Amino acid sequence: MANDTAQRWEGTVSGIVSGYNADQIWPLLEDFFNFHRYIPAIIDTCYGIEGTSGQPGCIRYCSKASSSGDGSVENWAHEKLLSIDPIGKCLSYKLMENNLGFNSHMATIKLLPFESQQQSGCEVTWSFALKPIEGSSFDNVFSIYDCAVKSFVKSVEDALQVQNKE
């Protein structure tokens, strides 16, 4: 689902974690200060800078280093946990200070049961809304979130497979 309006960019991406349910995935998602473990394609550093992980109001620092023609660049953001619902298996957060150009950004990640004839598991939906970014496009922002949810799904499946073998 996507909406490219002049006032606000809004979208939702999703992915399926096969063979695992929301109760199994939730402990990984609610670990707000260690999110880099589950979206390494987007974040390589994540740690708390204020409050207690998983408590509304806590703030984390997230960054991703990358190389450009001019050397190394670090994209970073401070993200504040707005709400967390362990029963409904969802959390909402907002980007605060950042060097990504994101303004008035909010996102929600939800875990939902998923069943089809081919597979069962958990659907991860990641919804976002922000003001348009000058010099960028909605499609670019959407592709970042799409990459993030795919990275999350793969990393969570890998982590749960390791846990099950132990």
C-alpha positions as a Markdown table, in Angstrom:
| # | Residue | x | y | z |
|---|---|---|---|---|
| 1 | Met | 0.0 | 0.0 | 0.0 |
| 2 | Ala | 1.4 | 3.4 | -0.9 |
| 3 | Asn | 0.4 | 7.0 | -1.1 |
| 4 | Asp | 2.5 | 9.7 | -2.6 |
| 5 | Thr | 0.8 | 13.0 | -1.7 |
| 6 | Ala | 2.4 | 16.4 | -1.6 |
| 7 | Gln | 1.6 | 16.7 | 2.1 |
| 8 | Arg | 2.8 | 13.3 | 3.4 |
| 9 | Trp | 4.4 | 10.1 | 2.2 |
| 10 | Glu | 2.7 | 7.0 | 3.6 |
| 11 | Gly | 3.2 | 3.4 | 2.9 |
| 12 | Thr | 3.2 | -0.1 | 4.3 |
| 13 | Val | 5.6 | -3.0 | 3.5 |
| 14 | Ser | 5.3 | -6.6 | 4.6 |
| 15 | Gly | 7.0 | -9.9 | 4.7 |
| 16 | Ile | 6.3 | -13.4 | 5.9 |
| 17 | Val | 8.4 | -15.2 | 8.5 |
| 18 | Ser | 7.7 | -18.8 | 7.6 |
| 19 | Gly | 7.2 | -21.4 | 10.2 |
| 20 | Tyr | 7.2 | -19.1 | 13.3 |
| 21 | Asn | 4.4 | -17.3 | 15.1 |
| 22 | Ala | 4.2 | -13.9 | 16.6 |
| 23 | Asp | 4.9 | -15.1 | 20.1 |
| 24 | Gln | 8.2 | -16.5 | 18.9 |
| 25 | Ile | 9.2 | -13.4 | 17.0 |
| 26 | Trp | 8.0 | -10.8 | 19.5 |
| 27 | Pro | 11.0 | -11.1 | 21.9 |
| 28 | Leu | 13.3 | -10.1 | 19.0 |
| 29 | Leu | 11.2 | -7.2 | 17.9 |
| 30 | Glu | 10.6 | -5.7 | 21.4 |
| 31 | Asp | 14.4 | -5.5 | 22.0 |
| 32 | Phe | 14.3 | -1.9 | 20.9 |
| 33 | Phe | 18.0 | -1.2 | 21.6 |
| 34 | Asn | 19.3 | -4.2 | 19.7 |
| 35 | Phe | 17.4 | -3.8 | 16.4 |
| 36 | His | 20.6 | -3.8 | 14.3 |
| 37 | Arg | 20.7 | -7.6 | 14.8 |
| 38 | Tyr | 17.6 | -8.0 | 12.7 |
| 39 | Ile | 17.9 | -5.4 | 10.0 |
| 40 | Pro | 21.7 | -5.5 | 9.2 |
| 41 | Ala | 21.0 | -4.3 | 5.6 |
| 42 | Ile | 19.8 | -1.0 | 7.0 |
| 43 | Ile | 21.4 | -0.6 | 10.4 |
| 44 | Asp | 24.8 | -1.8 | 11.6 |
| 45 | Thr | 24.8 | 0.1 | 15.0 |
| 46 | Cys | 21.9 | 0.5 | 17.5 |
| 47 | Tyr | 22.0 | 1.2 | 21.2 |
| 48 | Gly | 20.1 | 3.0 | 23.8 |
| 49 | Ile | 20.9 | 6.6 | 24.7 |
| 50 | Glu | 17.9 | 7.3 | 27.0 |
| 51 | Gly | 15.5 | 5.2 | 29.1 |
| 52 | Thr | 15.0 | 1.5 | 29.3 |
| 53 | Ser | 14.7 | -0.7 | 26.2 |
| 54 | Gly | 11.1 | -1.5 | 25.4 |
| 55 | Gln | 9.7 | 1.2 | 27.6 |
| 56 | Pro | 7.7 | 4.1 | 25.9 |
| 57 | Gly | 9.8 | 7.2 | 25.7 |
| 58 | Cys | 13.2 | 5.4 | 25.4 |
| 59 | Ile | 15.5 | 6.6 | 22.7 |
| 60 | Arg | 17.9 | 4.6 | 20.6 |
| 61 | Tyr | 20.8 | 5.7 | 18.3 |
| 62 | Cys | 20.9 | 3.9 | 14.9 |
| 63 | Ser | 23.4 | 4.2 | 12.2 |
| 64 | Lys | 24.7 | 2.7 | 9.0 |
| 65 | Ala | 28.2 | 3.4 | 7.6 |
| 66 | Ser | 28.6 | 3.3 | 3.8 |
| 67 | Ser | 31.2 | 4.2 | 1.3 |
| 68 | Ser | 30.9 | 6.9 | -1.3 |
| 69 | Gly | 33.3 | 8.4 | -3.9 |
| 70 | Asp | 34.4 | 10.9 | -1.2 |
| 71 | Gly | 35.0 | 8.3 | 1.5 |
| 72 | Ser | 32.9 | 6.9 | 4.3 |
| 73 | Val | 29.5 | 8.3 | 5.2 |
| 74 | Glu | 27.5 | 7.5 | 8.3 |
| 75 | Asn | 23.7 | 7.8 | 8.2 |
| 76 | Trp | 22.3 | 8.1 | 11.6 |
| 77 | Ala | 19.0 | 8.8 | 13.5 |
| 78 | His | 17.7 | 9.0 | 17.1 |
| 79 | Glu | 14.5 | 7.0 | 17.3 |
| 80 | Lys | 12.0 | 7.3 | 20.2 |
| 81 | Leu | 9.7 | 4.5 | 21.1 |
| 82 | Leu | 6.2 | 5.9 | 21.3 |
| 83 | Ser | 4.2 | 2.8 | 22.2 |
| 84 | Ile | 4.6 | -0.9 | 22.6 |
| 85 | Asp | 1.9 | -3.5 | 22.9 |
| 86 | Pro | 3.1 | -7.0 | 23.8 |
| 87 | Ile | -0.5 | -8.4 | 23.5 |
| 88 | Gly | -1.2 | -6.9 | 20.1 |
| 89 | Lys | 2.5 | -7.5 | 19.1 |
| 90 | Cys | 3.1 | -4.0 | 17.7 |
| 91 | Leu | 5.3 | -1.0 | 18.4 |
| 92 | Ser | 5.4 | 2.5 | 17.1 |
| 93 | Tyr | 8.3 | 4.9 | 17.0 |
| 94 | Lys | 9.4 | 8.2 | 15.5 |
| 95 | Leu | 12.6 | 9.5 | 14.1 |
| 96 | Met | 13.8 | 12.5 | 15.9 |
| 97 | Glu | 17.2 | 14.1 | 15.0 |
| 98 | Asn | 18.7 | 12.5 | 11.9 |
| 99 | Asn | 20.8 | 13.2 | 8.9 |
| 100 | Leu | 18.5 | 11.3 | 6.5 |
| 101 | Gly | 16.2 | 14.2 | 5.7 |
| 102 | Phe | 13.3 | 12.5 | 7.5 |
| 103 | Asn | 10.9 | 15.0 | 9.0 |
| 104 | Ser | 7.7 | 14.3 | 11.0 |
| 105 | His | 8.4 | 10.6 | 10.6 |
| 106 | Met | 6.4 | 7.9 | 12.4 |
| 107 | Ala | 6.4 | 4.1 | 11.9 |
| 108 | Thr | 4.6 | 1.1 | 13.3 |
| 109 | Ile | 5.7 | -2.5 | 13.1 |
| 110 | Lys | 3.0 | -5.2 | 13.7 |
| 111 | Leu | 3.2 | -9.0 | 13.8 |
| 112 | Leu | 0.1 | -10.8 | 12.5 |
| 113 | Pro | -0.8 | -14.4 | 12.1 |
| 114 | Phe | -0.4 | -15.7 | 8.5 |
| 115 | Glu | -1.9 | -18.8 | 7.0 |
| 116 | Ser | -2.0 | -19.9 | 3.3 |
| 117 | Gln | -2.2 | -23.3 | 1.6 |
| 118 | Gln | 1.6 | -23.1 | 1.0 |
| 119 | Gln | 2.8 | -21.9 | 4.4 |
| 120 | Ser | 2.0 | -20.7 | 7.9 |
| 121 | Gly | 3.9 | -18.2 | 9.9 |
| 122 | Cys | 3.8 | -14.6 | 10.8 |
| 123 | Glu | 3.3 | -11.5 | 8.7 |
| 124 | Val | 5.4 | -8.5 | 9.6 |
| 125 | Thr | 3.9 | -5.2 | 8.5 |
| 126 | Trp | 5.9 | -2.0 | 8.7 |
| 127 | Ser | 3.9 | 1.2 | 8.1 |
| 128 | Phe | 5.5 | 4.6 | 7.8 |
| 129 | Ala | 4.5 | 8.2 | 7.3 |
| 130 | Leu | 6.7 | 11.3 | 6.8 |
| 131 | Lys | 6.9 | 14.6 | 5.1 |
| 132 | Pro | 8.4 | 14.5 | 1.6 |
| 133 | Ile | 12.2 | 14.6 | 1.5 |
| 134 | Glu | 13.6 | 17.2 | -0.8 |
| 135 | Gly | 15.9 | 15.6 | -3.5 |
| 136 | Ser | 14.4 | 12.1 | -2.9 |
| 137 | Ser | 11.3 | 10.3 | -4.0 |
| 138 | Phe | 8.5 | 8.3 | -2.3 |
| 139 | Asp | 9.7 | 5.2 | -4.3 |
| 140 | Asn | 13.2 | 5.6 | -2.8 |
| 141 | Val | 11.8 | 5.7 | 0.7 |
| 142 | Phe | 9.5 | 2.8 | 0.0 |
| 143 | Ser | 12.4 | 0.7 | -1.3 |
| 144 | Ile | 14.3 | 1.4 | 2.0 |
| 145 | Tyr | 11.4 | 0.1 | 4.0 |
| 146 | Asp | 11.0 | -2.9 | 1.7 |
| 147 | Cys | 14.7 | -3.7 | 2.1 |
| 148 | Ala | 14.3 | -3.4 | 5.9 |
| 149 | Val | 11.3 | -5.7 | 6.2 |
| 150 | Lys | 13.1 | -8.3 | 3.9 |
| 151 | Ser | 16.2 | -8.1 | 6.0 |
| 152 | Phe | 14.1 | -8.4 | 9.2 |
| 153 | Val | 12.3 | -11.5 | 7.9 |
| 154 | Lys | 15.6 | -13.3 | 6.9 |
| 155 | Ser | 17.5 | -12.4 | 10.1 |
| 156 | Val | 14.6 | -13.4 | 12.3 |
| 157 | Glu | 14.2 | -16.8 | 10.5 |
| 158 | Asp | 18.0 | -17.3 | 10.9 |
| 159 | Ala | 18.0 | -16.4 | 14.6 |
| 160 | Leu | 15.0 | -18.6 | 15.4 |
| 161 | Gln | 16.5 | -21.6 | 13.5 |
| 162 | Val | 19.7 | -21.2 | 15.6 |
| 163 | Gln | 17.6 | -21.0 | 18.8 |
| 164 | Asn | 15.7 | -24.1 | 17.9 |
| 165 | Lys | 18.9 | -26.1 | 17.3 |
| 166 | Glu | 20.3 | -25.2 | 20.7 |
